[in-house]
PDB file of C-alpha atoms in Angstrom:
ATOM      1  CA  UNK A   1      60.414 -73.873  21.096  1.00 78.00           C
ATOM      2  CA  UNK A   2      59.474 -72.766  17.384  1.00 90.00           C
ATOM      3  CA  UNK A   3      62.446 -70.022  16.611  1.00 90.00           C
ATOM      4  CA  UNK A   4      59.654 -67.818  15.280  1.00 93.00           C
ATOM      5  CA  UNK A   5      58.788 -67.329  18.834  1.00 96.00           C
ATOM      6  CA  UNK A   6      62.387 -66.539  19.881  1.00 97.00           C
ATOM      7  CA  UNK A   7      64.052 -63.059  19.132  1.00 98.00           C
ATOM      8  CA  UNK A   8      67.537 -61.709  17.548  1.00 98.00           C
ATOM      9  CA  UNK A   9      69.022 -62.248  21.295  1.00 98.00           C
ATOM     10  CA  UNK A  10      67.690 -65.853  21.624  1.00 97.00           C
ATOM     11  CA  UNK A  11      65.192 -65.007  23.992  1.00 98.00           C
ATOM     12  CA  UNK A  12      62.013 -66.752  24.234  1.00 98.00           C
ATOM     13  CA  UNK A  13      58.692 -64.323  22.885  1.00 98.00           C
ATOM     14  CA  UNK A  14      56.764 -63.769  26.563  1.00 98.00           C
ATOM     15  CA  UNK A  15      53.561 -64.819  25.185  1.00 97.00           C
ATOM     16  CA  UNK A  16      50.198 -63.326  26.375  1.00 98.00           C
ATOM     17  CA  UNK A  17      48.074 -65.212  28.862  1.00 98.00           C
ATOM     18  CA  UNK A  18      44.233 -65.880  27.260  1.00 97.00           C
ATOM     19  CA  UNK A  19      43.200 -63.300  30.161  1.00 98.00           C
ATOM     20  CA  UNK A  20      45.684 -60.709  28.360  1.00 98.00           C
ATOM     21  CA  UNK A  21      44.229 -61.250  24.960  1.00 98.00           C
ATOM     22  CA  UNK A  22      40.761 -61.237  26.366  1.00 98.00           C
ATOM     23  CA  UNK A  23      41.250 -57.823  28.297  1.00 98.00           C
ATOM     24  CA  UNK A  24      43.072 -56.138  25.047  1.00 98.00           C
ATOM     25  CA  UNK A  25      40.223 -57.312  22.569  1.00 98.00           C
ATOM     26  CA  UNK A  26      38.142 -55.809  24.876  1.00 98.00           C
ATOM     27  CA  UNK A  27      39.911 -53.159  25.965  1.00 98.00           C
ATOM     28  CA  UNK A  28      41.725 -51.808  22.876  1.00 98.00           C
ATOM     29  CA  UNK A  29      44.615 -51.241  25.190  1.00 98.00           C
ATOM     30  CA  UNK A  30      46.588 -52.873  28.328  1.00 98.00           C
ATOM     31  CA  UNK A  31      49.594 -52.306  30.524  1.00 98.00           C
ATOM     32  CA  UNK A  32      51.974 -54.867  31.451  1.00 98.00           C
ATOM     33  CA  UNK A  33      53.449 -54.247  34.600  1.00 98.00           C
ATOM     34  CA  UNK A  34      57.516 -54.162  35.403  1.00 96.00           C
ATOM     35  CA  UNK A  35      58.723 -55.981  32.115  1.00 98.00           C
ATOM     36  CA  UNK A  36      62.598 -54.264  32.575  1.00 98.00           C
ATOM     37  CA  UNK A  37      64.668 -54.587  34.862  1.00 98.00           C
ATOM     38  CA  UNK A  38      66.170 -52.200  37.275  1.00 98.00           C
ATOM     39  CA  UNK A  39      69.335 -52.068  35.352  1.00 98.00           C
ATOM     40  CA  UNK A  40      67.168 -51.432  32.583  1.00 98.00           C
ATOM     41  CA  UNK A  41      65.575 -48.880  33.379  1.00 98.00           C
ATOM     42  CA  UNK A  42      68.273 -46.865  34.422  1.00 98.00           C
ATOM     43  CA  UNK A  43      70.638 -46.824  31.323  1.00 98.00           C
ATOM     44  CA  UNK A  44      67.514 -46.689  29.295  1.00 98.00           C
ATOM     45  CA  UNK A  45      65.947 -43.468  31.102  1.00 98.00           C
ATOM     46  CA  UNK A  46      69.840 -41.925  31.179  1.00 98.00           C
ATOM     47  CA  UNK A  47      70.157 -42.665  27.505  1.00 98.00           C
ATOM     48  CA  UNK A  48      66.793 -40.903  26.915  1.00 98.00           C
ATOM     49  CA  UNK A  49      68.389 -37.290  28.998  1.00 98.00           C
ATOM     50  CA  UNK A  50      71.194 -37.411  26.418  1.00 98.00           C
ATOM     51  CA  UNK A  51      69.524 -37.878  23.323  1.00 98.00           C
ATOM     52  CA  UNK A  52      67.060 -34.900  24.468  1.00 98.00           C
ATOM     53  CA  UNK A  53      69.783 -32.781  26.115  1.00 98.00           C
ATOM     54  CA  UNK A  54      72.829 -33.759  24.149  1.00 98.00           C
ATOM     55  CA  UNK A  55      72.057 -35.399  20.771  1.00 97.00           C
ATOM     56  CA  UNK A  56      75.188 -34.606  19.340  1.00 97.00           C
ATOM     57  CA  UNK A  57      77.593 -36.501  21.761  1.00 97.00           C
ATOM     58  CA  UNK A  58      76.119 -39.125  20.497  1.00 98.00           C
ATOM     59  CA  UNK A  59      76.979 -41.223  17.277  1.00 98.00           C
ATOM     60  CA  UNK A  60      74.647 -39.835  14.510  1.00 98.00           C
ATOM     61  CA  UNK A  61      73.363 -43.596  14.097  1.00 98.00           C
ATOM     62  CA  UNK A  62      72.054 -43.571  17.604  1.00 98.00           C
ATOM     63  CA  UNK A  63      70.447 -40.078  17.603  1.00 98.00           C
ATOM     64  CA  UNK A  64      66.992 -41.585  18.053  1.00 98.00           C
ATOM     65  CA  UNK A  65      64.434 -43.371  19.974  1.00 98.00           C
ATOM     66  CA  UNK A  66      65.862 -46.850  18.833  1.00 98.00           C
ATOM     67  CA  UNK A  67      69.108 -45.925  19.461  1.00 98.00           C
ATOM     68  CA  UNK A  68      71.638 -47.303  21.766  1.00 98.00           C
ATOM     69  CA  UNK A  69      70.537 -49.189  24.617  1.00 98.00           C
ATOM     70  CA  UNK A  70      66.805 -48.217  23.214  1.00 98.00           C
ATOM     71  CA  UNK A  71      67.159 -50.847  20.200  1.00 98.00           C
ATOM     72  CA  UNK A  72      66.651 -53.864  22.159  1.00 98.00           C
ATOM     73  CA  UNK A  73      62.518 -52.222  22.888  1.00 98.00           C
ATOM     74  CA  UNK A  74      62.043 -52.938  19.453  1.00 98.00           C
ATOM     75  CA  UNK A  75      61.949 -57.068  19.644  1.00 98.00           C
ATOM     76  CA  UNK A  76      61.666 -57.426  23.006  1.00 98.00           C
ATOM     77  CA  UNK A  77      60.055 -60.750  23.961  1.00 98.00           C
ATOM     78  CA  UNK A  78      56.977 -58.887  25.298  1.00 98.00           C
ATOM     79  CA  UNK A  79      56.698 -57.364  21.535  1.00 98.00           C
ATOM     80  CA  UNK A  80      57.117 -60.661  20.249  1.00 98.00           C
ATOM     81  CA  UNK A  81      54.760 -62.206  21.796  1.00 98.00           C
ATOM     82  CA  UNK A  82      51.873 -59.342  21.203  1.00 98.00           C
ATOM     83  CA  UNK A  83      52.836 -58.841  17.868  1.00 98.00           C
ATOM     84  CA  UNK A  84      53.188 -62.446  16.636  1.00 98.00           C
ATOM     85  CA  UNK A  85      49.315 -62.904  18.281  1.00 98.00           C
ATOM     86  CA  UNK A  86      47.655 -59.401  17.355  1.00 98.00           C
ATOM     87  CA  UNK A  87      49.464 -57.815  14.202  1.00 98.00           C
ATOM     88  CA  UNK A  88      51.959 -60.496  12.761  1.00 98.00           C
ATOM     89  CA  UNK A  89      51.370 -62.053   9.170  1.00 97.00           C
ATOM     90  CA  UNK A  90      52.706 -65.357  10.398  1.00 96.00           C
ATOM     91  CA  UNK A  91      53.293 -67.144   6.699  1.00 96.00           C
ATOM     92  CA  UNK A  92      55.928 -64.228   6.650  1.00 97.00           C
ATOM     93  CA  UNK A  93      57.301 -65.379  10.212  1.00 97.00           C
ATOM     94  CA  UNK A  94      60.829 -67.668   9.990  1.00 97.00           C
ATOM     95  CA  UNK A  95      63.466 -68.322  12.546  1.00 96.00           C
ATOM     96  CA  UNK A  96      65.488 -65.307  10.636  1.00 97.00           C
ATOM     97  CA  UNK A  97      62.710 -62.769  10.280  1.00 98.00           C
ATOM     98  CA  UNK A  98      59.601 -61.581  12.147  1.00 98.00           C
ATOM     99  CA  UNK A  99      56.347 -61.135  10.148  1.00 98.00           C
ATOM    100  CA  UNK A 100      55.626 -57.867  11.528  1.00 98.00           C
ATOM    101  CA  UNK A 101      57.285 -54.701  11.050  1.00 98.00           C
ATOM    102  CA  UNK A 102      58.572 -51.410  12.872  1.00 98.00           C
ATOM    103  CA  UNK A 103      56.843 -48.283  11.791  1.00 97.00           C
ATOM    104  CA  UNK A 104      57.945 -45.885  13.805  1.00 98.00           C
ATOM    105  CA  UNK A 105      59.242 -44.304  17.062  1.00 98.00           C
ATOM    106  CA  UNK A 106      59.783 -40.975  19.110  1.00 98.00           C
ATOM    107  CA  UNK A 107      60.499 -40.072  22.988  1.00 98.00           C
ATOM    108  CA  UNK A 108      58.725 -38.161  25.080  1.00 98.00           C
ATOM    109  CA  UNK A 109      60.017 -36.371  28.456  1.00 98.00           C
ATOM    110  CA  UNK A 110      57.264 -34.098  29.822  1.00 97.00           C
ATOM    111  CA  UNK A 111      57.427 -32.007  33.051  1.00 98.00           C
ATOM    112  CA  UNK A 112      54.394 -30.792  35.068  1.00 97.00           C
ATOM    113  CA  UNK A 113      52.278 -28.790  32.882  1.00 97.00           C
ATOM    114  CA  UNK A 114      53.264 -30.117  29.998  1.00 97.00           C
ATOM    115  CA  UNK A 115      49.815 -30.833  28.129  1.00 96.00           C
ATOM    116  CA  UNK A 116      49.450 -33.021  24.921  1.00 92.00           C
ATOM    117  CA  UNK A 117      45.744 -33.262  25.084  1.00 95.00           C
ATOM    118  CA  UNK A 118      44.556 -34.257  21.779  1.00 94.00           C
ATOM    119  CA  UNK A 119      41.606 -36.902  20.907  1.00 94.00           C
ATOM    120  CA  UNK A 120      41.931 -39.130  17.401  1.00 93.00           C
ATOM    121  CA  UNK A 121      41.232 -42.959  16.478  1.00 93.00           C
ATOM    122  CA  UNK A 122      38.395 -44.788  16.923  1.00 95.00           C
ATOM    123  CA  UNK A 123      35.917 -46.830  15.288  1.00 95.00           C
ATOM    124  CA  UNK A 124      38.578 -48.930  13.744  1.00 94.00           C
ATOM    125  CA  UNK A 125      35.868 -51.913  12.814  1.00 93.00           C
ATOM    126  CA  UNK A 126      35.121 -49.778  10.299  1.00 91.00           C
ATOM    127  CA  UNK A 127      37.713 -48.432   8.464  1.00 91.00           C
ATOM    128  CA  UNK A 128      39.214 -48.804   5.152  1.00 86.00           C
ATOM    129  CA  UNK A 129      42.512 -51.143   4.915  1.00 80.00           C
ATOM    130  CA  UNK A 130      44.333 -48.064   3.682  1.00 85.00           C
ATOM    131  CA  UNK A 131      43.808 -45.923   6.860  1.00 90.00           C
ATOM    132  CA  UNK A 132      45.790 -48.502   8.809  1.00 91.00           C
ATOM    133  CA  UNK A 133      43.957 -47.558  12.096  1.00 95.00           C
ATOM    134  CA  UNK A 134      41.997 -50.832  11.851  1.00 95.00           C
ATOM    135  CA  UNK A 135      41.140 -53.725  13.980  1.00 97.00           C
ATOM    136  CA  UNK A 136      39.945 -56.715  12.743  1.00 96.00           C
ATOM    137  CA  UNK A 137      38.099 -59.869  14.095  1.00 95.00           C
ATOM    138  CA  UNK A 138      36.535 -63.338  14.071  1.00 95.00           C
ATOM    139  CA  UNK A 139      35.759 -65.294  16.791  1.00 95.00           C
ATOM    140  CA  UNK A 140      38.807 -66.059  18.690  1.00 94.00           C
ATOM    141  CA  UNK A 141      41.206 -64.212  16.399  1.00 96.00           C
ATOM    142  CA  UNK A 142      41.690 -60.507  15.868  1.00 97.00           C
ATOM    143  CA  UNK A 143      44.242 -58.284  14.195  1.00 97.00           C
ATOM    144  CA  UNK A 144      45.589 -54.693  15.715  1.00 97.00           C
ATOM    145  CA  UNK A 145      46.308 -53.188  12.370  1.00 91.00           C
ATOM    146  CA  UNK A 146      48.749 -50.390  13.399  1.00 96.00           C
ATOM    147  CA  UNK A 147      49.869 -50.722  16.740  1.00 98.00           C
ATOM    148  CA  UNK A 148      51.754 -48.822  19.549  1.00 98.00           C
ATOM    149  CA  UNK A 149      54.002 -50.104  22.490  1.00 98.00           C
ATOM    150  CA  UNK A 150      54.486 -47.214  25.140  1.00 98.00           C
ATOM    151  CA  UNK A 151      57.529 -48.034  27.552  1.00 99.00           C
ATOM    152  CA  UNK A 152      57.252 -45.849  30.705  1.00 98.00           C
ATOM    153  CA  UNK A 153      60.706 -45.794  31.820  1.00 98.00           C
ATOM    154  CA  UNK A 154      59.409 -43.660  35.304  1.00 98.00           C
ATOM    155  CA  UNK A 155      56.020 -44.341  37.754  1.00 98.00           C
ATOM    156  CA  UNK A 156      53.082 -43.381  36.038  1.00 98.00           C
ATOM    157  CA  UNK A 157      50.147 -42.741  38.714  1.00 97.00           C
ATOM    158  CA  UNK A 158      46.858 -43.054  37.656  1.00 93.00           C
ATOM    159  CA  UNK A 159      45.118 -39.669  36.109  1.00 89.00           C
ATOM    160  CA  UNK A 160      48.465 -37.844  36.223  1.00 95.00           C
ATOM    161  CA  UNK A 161      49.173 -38.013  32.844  1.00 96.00           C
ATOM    162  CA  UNK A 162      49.504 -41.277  31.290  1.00 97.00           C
ATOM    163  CA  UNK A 163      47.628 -41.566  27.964  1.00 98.00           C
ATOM    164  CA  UNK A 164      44.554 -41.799  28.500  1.00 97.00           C
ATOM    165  CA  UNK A 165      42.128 -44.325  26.494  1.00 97.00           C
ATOM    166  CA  UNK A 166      37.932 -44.528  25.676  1.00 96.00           C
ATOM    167  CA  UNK A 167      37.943 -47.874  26.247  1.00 97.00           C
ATOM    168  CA  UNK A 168      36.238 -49.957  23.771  1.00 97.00           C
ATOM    169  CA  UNK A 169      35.941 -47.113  21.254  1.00 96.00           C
ATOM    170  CA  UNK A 170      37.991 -49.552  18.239  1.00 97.00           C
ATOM    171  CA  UNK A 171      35.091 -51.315  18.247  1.00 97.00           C
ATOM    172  CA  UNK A 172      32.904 -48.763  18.094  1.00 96.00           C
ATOM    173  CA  UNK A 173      30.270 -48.248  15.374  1.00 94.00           C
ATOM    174  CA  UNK A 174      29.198 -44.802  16.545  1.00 92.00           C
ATOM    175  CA  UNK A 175      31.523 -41.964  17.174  1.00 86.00           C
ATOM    176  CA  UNK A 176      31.536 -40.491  20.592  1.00 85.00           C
ATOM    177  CA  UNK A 177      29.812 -36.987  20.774  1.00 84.00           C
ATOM    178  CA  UNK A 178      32.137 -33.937  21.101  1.00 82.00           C
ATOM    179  CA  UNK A 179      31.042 -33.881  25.260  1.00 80.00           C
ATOM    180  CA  UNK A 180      32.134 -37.066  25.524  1.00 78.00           C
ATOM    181  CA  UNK A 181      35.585 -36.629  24.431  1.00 81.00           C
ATOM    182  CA  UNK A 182      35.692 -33.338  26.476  1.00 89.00           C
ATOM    183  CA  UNK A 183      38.805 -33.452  28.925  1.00 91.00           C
ATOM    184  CA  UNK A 184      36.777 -34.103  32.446  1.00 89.00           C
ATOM    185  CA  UNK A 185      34.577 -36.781  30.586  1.00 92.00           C
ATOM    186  CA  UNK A 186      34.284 -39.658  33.145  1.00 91.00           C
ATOM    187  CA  UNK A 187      34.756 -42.418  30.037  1.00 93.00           C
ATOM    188  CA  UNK A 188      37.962 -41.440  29.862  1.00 96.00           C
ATOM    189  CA  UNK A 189      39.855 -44.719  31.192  1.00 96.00           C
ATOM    190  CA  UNK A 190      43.972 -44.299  32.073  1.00 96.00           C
ATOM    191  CA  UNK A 191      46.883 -46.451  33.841  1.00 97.00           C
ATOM    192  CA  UNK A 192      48.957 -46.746  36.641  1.00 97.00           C
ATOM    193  CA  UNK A 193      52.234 -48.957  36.309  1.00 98.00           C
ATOM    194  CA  UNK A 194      55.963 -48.893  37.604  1.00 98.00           C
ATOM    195  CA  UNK A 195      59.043 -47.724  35.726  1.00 98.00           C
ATOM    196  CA  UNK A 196      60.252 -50.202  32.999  1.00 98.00           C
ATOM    197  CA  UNK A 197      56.185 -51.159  32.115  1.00 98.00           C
ATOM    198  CA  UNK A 198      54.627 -51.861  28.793  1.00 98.00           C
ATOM    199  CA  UNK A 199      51.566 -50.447  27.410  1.00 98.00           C
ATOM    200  CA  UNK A 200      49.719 -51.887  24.058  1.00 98.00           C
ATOM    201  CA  UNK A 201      47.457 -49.966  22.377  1.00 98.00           C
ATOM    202  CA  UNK A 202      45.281 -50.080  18.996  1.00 98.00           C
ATOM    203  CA  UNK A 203      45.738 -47.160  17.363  1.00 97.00           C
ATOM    204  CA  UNK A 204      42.115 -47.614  16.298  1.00 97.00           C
ATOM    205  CA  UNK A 205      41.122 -46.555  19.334  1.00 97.00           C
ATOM    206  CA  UNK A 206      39.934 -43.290  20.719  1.00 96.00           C
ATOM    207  CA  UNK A 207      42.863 -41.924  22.616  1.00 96.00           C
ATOM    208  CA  UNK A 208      45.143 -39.067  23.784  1.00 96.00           C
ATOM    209  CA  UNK A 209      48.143 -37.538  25.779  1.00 96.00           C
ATOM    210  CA  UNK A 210      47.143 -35.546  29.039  1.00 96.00           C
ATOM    211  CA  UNK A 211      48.534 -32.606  31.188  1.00 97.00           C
ATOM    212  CA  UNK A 212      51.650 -34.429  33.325  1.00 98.00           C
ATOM    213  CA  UNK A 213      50.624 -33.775  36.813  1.00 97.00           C
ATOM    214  CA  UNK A 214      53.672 -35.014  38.981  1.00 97.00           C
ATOM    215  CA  UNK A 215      56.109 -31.926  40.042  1.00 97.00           C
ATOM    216  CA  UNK A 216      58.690 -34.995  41.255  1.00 97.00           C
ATOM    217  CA  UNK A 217      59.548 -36.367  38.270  1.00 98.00           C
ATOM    218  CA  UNK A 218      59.163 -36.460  34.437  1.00 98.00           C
ATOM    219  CA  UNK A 219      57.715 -38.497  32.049  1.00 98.00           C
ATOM    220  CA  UNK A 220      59.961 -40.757  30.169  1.00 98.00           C
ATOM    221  CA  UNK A 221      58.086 -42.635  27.422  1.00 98.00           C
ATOM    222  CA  UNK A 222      59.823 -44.331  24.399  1.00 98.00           C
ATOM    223  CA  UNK A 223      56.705 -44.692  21.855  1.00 98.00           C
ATOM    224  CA  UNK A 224      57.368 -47.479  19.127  1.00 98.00           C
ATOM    225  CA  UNK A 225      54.654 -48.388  16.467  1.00 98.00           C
ATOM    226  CA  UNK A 226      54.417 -51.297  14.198  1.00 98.00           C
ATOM    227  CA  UNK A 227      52.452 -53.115  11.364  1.00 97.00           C
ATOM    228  CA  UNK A 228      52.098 -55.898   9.418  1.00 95.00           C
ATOM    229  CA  UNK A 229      54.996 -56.883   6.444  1.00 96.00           C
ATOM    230  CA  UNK A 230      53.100 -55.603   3.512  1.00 95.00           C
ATOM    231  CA  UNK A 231      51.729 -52.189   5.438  1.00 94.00           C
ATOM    232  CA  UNK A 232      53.348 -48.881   5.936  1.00 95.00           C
ATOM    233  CA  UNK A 233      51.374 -45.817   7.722  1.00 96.00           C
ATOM    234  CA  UNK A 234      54.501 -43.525   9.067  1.00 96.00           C
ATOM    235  CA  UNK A 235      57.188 -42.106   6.610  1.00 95.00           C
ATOM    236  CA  UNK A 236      59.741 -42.741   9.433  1.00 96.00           C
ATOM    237  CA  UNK A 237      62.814 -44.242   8.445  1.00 96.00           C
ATOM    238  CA  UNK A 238      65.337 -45.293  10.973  1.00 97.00           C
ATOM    239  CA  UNK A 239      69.479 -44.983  10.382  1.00 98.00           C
ATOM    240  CA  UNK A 240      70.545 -47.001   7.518  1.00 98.00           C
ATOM    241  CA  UNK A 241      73.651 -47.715  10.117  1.00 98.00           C
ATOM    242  CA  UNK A 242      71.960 -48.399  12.713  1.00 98.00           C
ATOM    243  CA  UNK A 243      69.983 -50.905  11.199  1.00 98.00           C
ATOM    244  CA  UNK A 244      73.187 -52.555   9.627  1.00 98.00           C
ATOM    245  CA  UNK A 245      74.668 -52.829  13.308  1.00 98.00           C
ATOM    246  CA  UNK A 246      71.802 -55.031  14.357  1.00 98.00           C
ATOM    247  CA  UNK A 247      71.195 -58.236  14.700  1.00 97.00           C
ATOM    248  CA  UNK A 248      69.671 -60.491  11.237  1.00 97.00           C
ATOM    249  CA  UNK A 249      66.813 -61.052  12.525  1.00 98.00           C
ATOM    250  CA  UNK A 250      65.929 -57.354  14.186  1.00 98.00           C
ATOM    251  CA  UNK A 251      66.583 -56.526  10.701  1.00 98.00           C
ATOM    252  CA  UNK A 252      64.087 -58.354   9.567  1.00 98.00           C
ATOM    253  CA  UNK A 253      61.948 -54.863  11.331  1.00 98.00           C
ATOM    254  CA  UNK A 254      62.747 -52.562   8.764  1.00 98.00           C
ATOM    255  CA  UNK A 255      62.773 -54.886   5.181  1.00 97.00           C
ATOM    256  CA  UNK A 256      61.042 -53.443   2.245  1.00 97.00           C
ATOM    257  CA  UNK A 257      56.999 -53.077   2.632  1.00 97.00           C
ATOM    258  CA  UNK A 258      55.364 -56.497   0.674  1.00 96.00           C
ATOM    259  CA  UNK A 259      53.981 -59.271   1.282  1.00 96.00           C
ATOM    260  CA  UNK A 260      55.076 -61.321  -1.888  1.00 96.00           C
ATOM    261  CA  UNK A 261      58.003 -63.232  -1.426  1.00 95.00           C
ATOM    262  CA  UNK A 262      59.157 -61.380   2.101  1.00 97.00           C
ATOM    263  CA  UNK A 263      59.953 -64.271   4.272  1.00 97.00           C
ATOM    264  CA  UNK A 264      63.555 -64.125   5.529  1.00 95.00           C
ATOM    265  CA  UNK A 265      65.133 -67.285   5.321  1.00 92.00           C
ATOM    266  CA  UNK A 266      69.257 -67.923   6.586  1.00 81.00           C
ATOM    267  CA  UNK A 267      71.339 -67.939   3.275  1.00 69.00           C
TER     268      UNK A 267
END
């Protein structure tokens, strides 16, 4: 296999089936169903409690989203694959560095109630380079601009609170009147998906948290973003440790923002 389609653990990218790449062109958005394992799951979601409950039991390089077991999310091989088709430059892709980068990440545990309804993005056709939230395409190629990878690490039913999604709406060359984007609106499209899933999404397209419905159980979403090389939306900078503990090549996430010059090669 070309090592630019293996990550910093030697795993092979999981590369997205042409039905996959039709449905998110389409789409703006799709969940991939049980990508982690039981294992998994588990320290993951446990790892999430402490960093929300107890931060400071943990090492201050780990006292985020990508920390501990969390840092492996950020090249899995689903990412790979997605990013090396939808957002990578790929003249900036080696076997030592990816040409995409990480932009950004937070958690989110939400209990019933909890309400993060909010509507932004859309029309991303038509945006400006500089606003990032764009999405570009020729026929059968297209590029996510600034994208976000949402690992449910419990169930998510469908209309109980997953993000929630006006399908279509990054290609959209009208904006969607105000009753359209009201919370009952029947465009609004959403999810359902098993712990340790993997949800893509354009942020150029119309979308928003919702009210968590289930009294049973929380929540648990680790929300990473990422662009191309020689882009940068998100001030976000992770630990300069944690970086340094990584592997080269997940390294390669976090170099300097350019395009001239930025291909990793082994020394």
């Amino acid at each position: 296999m070309d090592p630019v389609h293996i990550n910093s653990e030697g795993l092979p990218a999981i590369e997205f089936t042409e039905r996959q790449k039709y449905l998110f062109d389409i789409h703006g958005w799709i969940a991939v169903p049980g990508v982690l394992s039981n294992d998994e799951i588990k320290e993951m979601r446990d790892f999430c409690y402490e960093l929300k409950n107890n931060p400071n039991g943990l090492e201050p390089k780990d006292r985020s989203s990508i920390g501990g077991p969390l840092q492996r999310l950020t090249d899995h091989p689903v990412v790979v694959g997605f990013m090396n088709e939808f957002v990578a430059h790929m003249p900036l892709a080696s076997a030592d560095g990816y040409g995409f980068r990480f932009e950004g990440s937070f958690l989110t545990i939400r209990s019933k109630g909890h309400d993060n309804f909010r509507p932004h993005g859309g029309n991303g056709l038509m945006r400006f380079p500089g606003n990032h939230h764009t999405y570009s395409c020729v026929p059968g190629k297209a590029n996510s601009g600034l994208t976000r990878v949402v690992w449910e690490l419990n169930p998510v039913n469908k209309r109980e609170g997953g993000t929630l999604f006006l399908t279509g709406s990054h290609k959209a060359v009208f904006s969607a009147p105000k009753e359209m984007q009201d919370r009952d609106s029947d465009l609004w499209d959403s999810y359902e998906c098993p712990a340790g899933s993997a949800l893509f999404f354009t942020e150029a397209i119309t979308h928003t948290g919702a009210r968590w419905e289930n009294a049973e159980r929380d929540r648990v979403a680790v929300f990473n973003c990422y662009n191309t090389v020689g882009s940068k939306w998100h001030s976000w900078e992770p630990h300069p440790e944690l970086v340094a503990s990584m592997p080269k090549k997940r390294q390669s996430l976090f170099r300097p923002v350019h395009c001239q010059g930025n291909r990793i090669e082994a020394a």
